[in-house]
PDB file of C-alpha atoms in Angstrom:
ATOM      1  CA  MET A 403       0.000   0.000   0.000  1.00  0.00           C
ATOM      2  CA  TYR A 404       2.783   2.457   0.958  1.00  0.00           C
ATOM      3  CA  LYS A 405       4.751   1.768  -2.262  1.00  0.00           C
ATOM      4  CA  LYS A 406       1.673   2.353  -4.412  1.00  0.00           C
ATOM      5  CA  THR A 407       0.853   5.598  -2.605  1.00  0.00           C
ATOM      6  CA  SER A 408       4.465   6.793  -2.929  1.00  0.00           C
ATOM      7  CA  ARG A 409       4.493   6.008  -6.636  1.00  0.00           C
ATOM      8  CA  ILE A 410       1.222   7.885  -7.186  1.00  0.00           C
ATOM      9  CA  LEU A 411       2.552  10.862  -5.250  1.00  0.00           C
ATOM     10  CA  ALA A 412       5.764  10.782  -7.290  1.00  0.00           C
ATOM     11  CA  ILE A 413       3.796  10.743 -10.556  1.00  0.00           C
ATOM     12  CA  ALA A 414       1.543  13.533  -9.328  1.00  0.00           C
ATOM     13  CA  ALA A 415       4.583  15.572  -8.289  1.00  0.00           C
ATOM     14  CA  ALA A 416       6.188  14.996 -11.702  1.00  0.00           C
ATOM     15  CA  SER A 417       2.974  16.072 -13.415  1.00  0.00           C
ATOM     16  CA  LEU A 418       2.790  19.151 -11.225  1.00  0.00           C
ATOM     17  CA  ALA A 419       6.400  19.984 -12.059  1.00  0.00           C
ATOM     18  CA  LEU A 420       5.583  19.593 -15.748  1.00  0.00           C
ATOM     19  CA  THR A 421       2.570  21.861 -15.280  1.00  0.00           C
ATOM     20  CA  MET A 422       4.578  24.492 -13.436  1.00  0.00           C
ATOM     21  CA  GLY A 423       7.288  24.329 -16.068  1.00  0.00           C
ATOM     22  CA  ALA A 424       4.771  24.883 -18.844  1.00  0.00           C
ATOM     23  CA  ALA A 425       3.116  27.692 -16.899  1.00  0.00           C
ATOM     24  CA  HIS A 426       6.486  29.309 -16.168  1.00  0.00           C
ATOM     25  CA  ALA A 427       7.418  29.141 -19.829  1.00  0.00           C
ATOM     26  CA  GLN A 428       4.252  31.086 -20.681  1.00  0.00           C
ATOM     27  CA  THR A 429       4.509  33.644 -17.854  1.00  0.00           C
ATOM     28  CA  PRO A 430       6.673  36.710 -18.418  1.00  0.00           C
ATOM     29  CA  PRO A 431       9.173  37.271 -15.620  1.00  0.00           C
ATOM     30  CA  PRO A 432       8.783  40.112 -13.136  1.00  0.00           C
ATOM     31  CA  GLY A 433      10.239  43.297 -14.528  1.00  0.00           C
ATOM     32  CA  GLY A 434       9.661  42.332 -18.162  1.00  0.00           C
ATOM     33  CA  PRO A 435      11.521  40.087 -20.598  1.00  0.00           C
ATOM     34  CA  GLY A 436      14.906  40.944 -19.128  1.00  0.00           C
ATOM     35  CA  GLY A 437      13.770  40.084 -15.585  1.00  0.00           C
ATOM     36  CA  PRO A 438      15.589  37.588 -13.367  1.00  0.00           C
ATOM     37  CA  GLY A 439      15.567  34.125 -14.850  1.00  0.00           C
ATOM     38  CA  GLY A 440      13.337  35.164 -17.736  1.00  0.00           C
ATOM     39  CA  PRO A 441      13.758  34.844 -21.482  1.00  0.00           C
ATOM     40  CA  GLY A 442      16.143  37.803 -21.526  1.00  0.00           C
ATOM     41  CA  MET A 443      18.374  36.012 -19.021  1.00  0.00           C
ATOM     42  CA  HIS A 444      18.415  32.869 -21.189  1.00  0.00           C
ATOM     43  CA  ALA A 445      19.247  34.918 -24.251  1.00  0.00           C
ATOM     44  CA  MET A 446      22.044  36.652 -22.362  1.00  0.00           C
ATOM     45  CA  HIS A 447      23.588  33.352 -21.227  1.00  0.00           C
ATOM     46  CA  HIS A 448      23.069  31.833 -24.674  1.00  0.00           C
ATOM     47  CA  GLY A 449      24.764  34.857 -26.223  1.00  0.00           C
ATOM     48  CA  ASP A 450      27.676  34.542 -23.788  1.00  0.00           C
ATOM     49  CA  PHE A 451      27.940  30.851 -24.588  1.00  0.00           C
ATOM     50  CA  MET A 452      27.945  31.399 -28.350  1.00  0.00           C
ATOM     51  CA  MET A 453      30.426  34.262 -28.033  1.00  0.00           C
ATOM     52  CA  GLY A 454      32.661  31.960 -26.016  1.00  0.00           C
ATOM     53  CA  PHE A 455      32.348  29.357 -28.758  1.00  0.00           C
ATOM     54  CA  LYS A 456      33.410  31.899 -31.370  1.00  0.00           C
ATOM     55  CA  LYS A 457      36.394  33.021 -29.272  1.00  0.00           C
ATOM     56  CA  LEU A 458      37.453  29.425 -28.719  1.00  0.00           C
ATOM     57  CA  HIS A 459      37.128  28.677 -32.424  1.00  0.00           C
ATOM     58  CA  ASP A 460      39.312  31.667 -33.260  1.00  0.00           C
ATOM     59  CA  LYS A 461      42.000  30.602 -30.756  1.00  0.00           C
ATOM     60  CA  LEU A 462      42.276  27.053 -32.096  1.00  0.00           C
ATOM     61  CA  ASN A 463      43.663  27.864 -35.566  1.00  0.00           C
ATOM     62  CA  LEU A 464      41.971  24.819 -37.067  1.00  0.00           C
ATOM     63  CA  ASN A 465      43.179  23.128 -40.230  1.00  0.00           C
ATOM     64  CA  ALA A 466      40.673  22.238 -42.986  1.00  0.00           C
ATOM     65  CA  ASP A 467      39.829  18.769 -41.591  1.00  0.00           C
ATOM     66  CA  GLN A 468      39.428  20.104 -38.056  1.00  0.00           C
ATOM     67  CA  GLU A 469      37.212  22.900 -39.370  1.00  0.00           C
ATOM     68  CA  LYS A 470      34.934  20.304 -41.002  1.00  0.00           C
ATOM     69  CA  GLN A 471      34.709  18.428 -37.674  1.00  0.00           C
ATOM     70  CA  TRP A 472      33.945  21.683 -35.835  1.00  0.00           C
ATOM     71  CA  GLN A 473      31.176  22.569 -38.295  1.00  0.00           C
ATOM     72  CA  ALA A 474      29.743  19.032 -38.133  1.00  0.00           C
ATOM     73  CA  ALA A 475      29.649  19.161 -34.329  1.00  0.00           C
ATOM     74  CA  LEU A 476      28.138  22.653 -34.364  1.00  0.00           C
ATOM     75  CA  ASP A 477      25.482  21.606 -36.893  1.00  0.00           C
ATOM     76  CA  THR A 478      24.657  18.487 -34.871  1.00  0.00           C
ATOM     77  CA  MET A 479      24.308  20.586 -31.722  1.00  0.00           C
ATOM     78  CA  LYS A 480      22.015  23.126 -33.428  1.00  0.00           C
ATOM     79  CA  GLN A 481      19.823  20.451 -35.040  1.00  0.00           C
ATOM     80  CA  ASN A 482      19.540  18.496 -31.801  1.00  0.00           C
ATOM     81  CA  HIS A 483      18.714  21.644 -29.838  1.00  0.00           C
ATOM     82  CA  GLU A 484      15.859  22.321 -32.240  1.00  0.00           C
ATOM     83  CA  GLN A 485      14.686  18.703 -31.943  1.00  0.00           C
ATOM     84  CA  MET A 486      14.744  18.944 -28.128  1.00  0.00           C
ATOM     85  CA  ARG A 487      12.681  22.120 -28.337  1.00  0.00           C
ATOM     86  CA  LYS A 488      10.112  20.246 -30.452  1.00  0.00           C
ATOM     87  CA  ILE A 489      10.033  17.376 -27.940  1.00  0.00           C
ATOM     88  CA  HIS A 490       9.385  19.857 -25.124  1.00  0.00           C
ATOM     89  CA  GLU A 491       6.632  21.505 -27.170  1.00  0.00           C
ATOM     90  CA  GLN A 492       4.974  18.118 -27.771  1.00  0.00           C
ATOM     91  CA  LEU A 493       4.967  17.436 -24.026  1.00  0.00           C
ATOM     92  CA  LYS A 494       3.452  20.826 -23.402  1.00  0.00           C
ATOM     93  CA  GLN A 495       0.762  20.226 -26.030  1.00  0.00           C
ATOM     94  CA  GLN A 496      -0.086  16.847 -24.517  1.00  0.00           C
ATOM     95  CA  PHE A 497      -0.530  18.431 -21.113  1.00  0.00           C
ATOM     96  CA  GLU A 498      -2.605  21.252 -22.612  1.00  0.00           C
ATOM     97  CA  ALA A 499      -4.881  18.649 -24.182  1.00  0.00           C
ATOM     98  CA  GLN A 500      -5.339  16.929 -20.819  1.00  0.00           C
ATOM     99  CA  LYS A 501      -5.513  19.832 -18.406  1.00  0.00           C
ATOM    100  CA  ASN A 502      -9.200  20.518 -19.032  1.00  0.00           C
ATOM    101  CA  GLN A 503     -10.160  16.903 -18.353  1.00  0.00           C
ATOM    102  CA  PRO A 504     -11.752  16.325 -14.942  1.00  0.00           C
ATOM    103  CA  ILE A 505      -9.285  13.504 -14.282  1.00  0.00           C
ATOM    104  CA  LEU A 506      -5.744  13.667 -15.573  1.00  0.00           C
ATOM    105  CA  ASP A 507      -4.302  10.550 -17.150  1.00  0.00           C
ATOM    106  CA  LEU A 508      -1.098  10.543 -15.124  1.00  0.00           C
ATOM    107  CA  ASN A 509      -0.021   7.266 -16.722  1.00  0.00           C
ATOM    108  CA  ALA A 510      -0.120   8.851 -20.178  1.00  0.00           C
ATOM    109  CA  LEU A 511       1.677  11.962 -18.942  1.00  0.00           C
ATOM    110  CA  HIS A 512       4.341   9.857 -17.266  1.00  0.00           C
ATOM    111  CA  ALA A 513       4.807   7.689 -20.373  1.00  0.00           C
ATOM    112  CA  ALA A 514       5.131  10.785 -22.563  1.00  0.00           C
ATOM    113  CA  HIS A 515       7.653  12.281 -20.153  1.00  0.00           C
ATOM    114  CA  GLN A 516       9.699   9.060 -20.107  1.00  0.00           C
ATOM    115  CA  GLN A 517       9.699   8.910 -23.909  1.00  0.00           C
ATOM    116  CA  ALA A 518      10.781  12.547 -24.131  1.00  0.00           C
ATOM    117  CA  GLU A 519      13.600  11.893 -21.652  1.00  0.00           C
ATOM    118  CA  GLN A 520      14.825   8.935 -23.717  1.00  0.00           C
ATOM    119  CA  GLN A 521      14.726  10.929 -26.943  1.00  0.00           C
ATOM    120  CA  SER A 522      16.525  13.854 -25.322  1.00  0.00           C
ATOM    121  CA  ALA A 523      19.169  11.537 -23.873  1.00  0.00           C
ATOM    122  CA  GLN A 524      19.831  10.141 -27.351  1.00  0.00           C
ATOM    123  CA  LEU A 525      20.189  13.644 -28.757  1.00  0.00           C
ATOM    124  CA  ARG A 526      22.552  14.677 -25.960  1.00  0.00           C
ATOM    125  CA  GLU A 527      24.650  11.582 -26.671  1.00  0.00           C
ATOM    126  CA  GLN A 528      24.796  12.494 -30.369  1.00  0.00           C
ATOM    127  CA  ASN A 529      26.027  15.958 -29.372  1.00  0.00           C
ATOM    128  CA  ALA A 530      28.662  14.464 -27.091  1.00  0.00           C
ATOM    129  CA  GLN A 531      29.895  12.074 -29.771  1.00  0.00           C
ATOM    130  CA  ALA A 532      30.117  14.837 -32.378  1.00  0.00           C
ATOM    131  CA  TRP A 533      32.155  17.069 -30.037  1.00  0.00           C
ATOM    132  CA  LEU A 534      34.353  14.173 -28.881  1.00  0.00           C
ATOM    133  CA  SER A 535      35.071  13.344 -32.510  1.00  0.00           C
ATOM    134  CA  PHE A 536      36.134  16.955 -33.048  1.00  0.00           C
ATOM    135  CA  TYR A 537      38.197  17.030 -29.823  1.00  0.00           C
ATOM    136  CA  ASN A 538      39.978  13.783 -30.657  1.00  0.00           C
ATOM    137  CA  GLY A 539      41.179  15.352 -33.923  1.00  0.00           C
ATOM    138  CA  LEU A 540      42.974  18.189 -32.124  1.00  0.00           C
ATOM    139  CA  ASN A 541      46.671  18.318 -31.312  1.00  0.00           C
ATOM    140  CA  ASP A 542      47.862  18.650 -27.701  1.00  0.00           C
ATOM    141  CA  GLN A 543      48.219  22.440 -27.871  1.00  0.00           C
ATOM    142  CA  GLN A 544      44.641  22.767 -29.154  1.00  0.00           C
ATOM    143  CA  LYS A 545      43.371  20.335 -26.501  1.00  0.00           C
ATOM    144  CA  THR A 546      45.067  22.463 -23.839  1.00  0.00           C
ATOM    145  CA  THR A 547      43.285  25.544 -25.209  1.00  0.00           C
ATOM    146  CA  VAL A 548      39.932  23.722 -25.101  1.00  0.00           C
ATOM    147  CA  SER A 549      40.652  22.394 -21.592  1.00  0.00           C
ATOM    148  CA  THR A 550      41.496  25.865 -20.310  1.00  0.00           C
ATOM    149  CA  ALA A 551      38.327  27.326 -21.835  1.00  0.00           C
ATOM    150  CA  LEU A 552      36.204  24.559 -20.306  1.00  0.00           C
ATOM    151  CA  LYS A 553      37.776  25.025 -16.881  1.00  0.00           C
ATOM    152  CA  GLU A 554      37.034  28.764 -17.062  1.00  0.00           C
ATOM    153  CA  HIS A 555      33.458  28.036 -18.139  1.00  0.00           C
ATOM    154  CA  PHE A 556      32.957  25.562 -15.278  1.00  0.00           C
ATOM    155  CA  ALA A 557      34.343  28.103 -12.799  1.00  0.00           C
ATOM    156  CA  LYS A 558      31.881  30.748 -14.066  1.00  0.00           C
ATOM    157  CA  MET A 559      29.019  28.254 -13.789  1.00  0.00           C
ATOM    158  CA  GLU A 560      30.020  27.500 -10.211  1.00  0.00           C
ATOM    159  CA  GLN A 561      30.121  31.225  -9.401  1.00  0.00           C
ATOM    160  CA  ARG A 562      26.639  31.683 -10.861  1.00  0.00           C
ATOM    161  CA  ARG A 563      25.384  28.680  -8.896  1.00  0.00           C
ATOM    162  CA  GLU A 564      26.836  30.091  -5.681  1.00  0.00           C
ATOM    163  CA  LYS A 565      25.266  33.507  -6.323  1.00  0.00           C
ATOM    164  CA  LEU A 566      21.907  31.897  -7.006  1.00  0.00           C
ATOM    165  CA  LEU A 567      22.179  29.780  -3.875  1.00  0.00           C
ATOM    166  CA  GLN A 568      23.032  32.865  -1.791  1.00  0.00           C
ATOM    167  CA  HIS A 569      20.115  34.728  -3.359  1.00  0.00           C
ATOM    168  CA  TRP A 570      17.659  31.978  -2.504  1.00  0.00           C
ATOM    169  CA  GLN A 571      19.064  31.527   0.990  1.00  0.00           C
ATOM    170  CA  HIS A 572      18.711  35.274   1.568  1.00  0.00           C
ATOM    171  CA  HIS A 573      15.251  35.296  -0.021  1.00  0.00           C
ATOM    172  CA  GLY A 574      14.140  32.339   2.121  1.00  0.00           C
ATOM    173  CA  ALA A 575      15.559  33.887   5.315  1.00  0.00           C
ATOM    174  CA  ALA A 576      13.925  37.245   4.563  1.00  0.00           C
ATOM    175  CA  SER A 577      10.503  35.715   3.936  1.00  0.00           C
ATOM    176  CA  ALA A 578      10.620  33.326   6.932  1.00  0.00           C
ATOM    177  CA  PRO A 579       9.631  36.027   9.513  1.00  0.00           C
ATOM    178  CA  ALA A 580       6.776  37.197   7.265  1.00  0.00           C
ATOM    179  CA  ALA A 581       5.537  33.606   6.910  1.00  0.00           C
ATOM    180  CA  ALA A 582       5.637  33.142  10.699  1.00  0.00           C
ATOM    181  CA  GLN A 583       3.258  36.094  11.182  1.00  0.00           C
TER     182      GLN A 583
END
């Protein structure tokens, strides 16, 4: 009995998370499109990421074969990103079709989510293989350049994560007295 209840709660929680994610995607952030965590923020980080890619590309001084591998990996990444976006949109549409029903079909939602996860995992693996193929064609100096860039990127991600964590800890601590009243 306990296992069945836990599983139902887990599915319900996953469905709720899917619902909140879809709702969040449709809701503009506070302060407009450039608000915290909103579409403007994604575009900013995406722009930083792509600019970093361009800088890295320029530093590598690729030969013709390496350039072909770079372009193939970049094309694979772009195509797979678009495919993942379509998968997400299909999930959203499936939920939209069900949300007006008096009783949600959590089994169908869960199955759709599992299928989307599998498809996305395959696409991420294709991306990884394309970039590994490119990386394996580099010489040691070029690999060092890539390694340095990745280490810098990981350090920036960690700094952002720490700032976000501090923000939420501060936000939670500030709202705790108000919630107690």
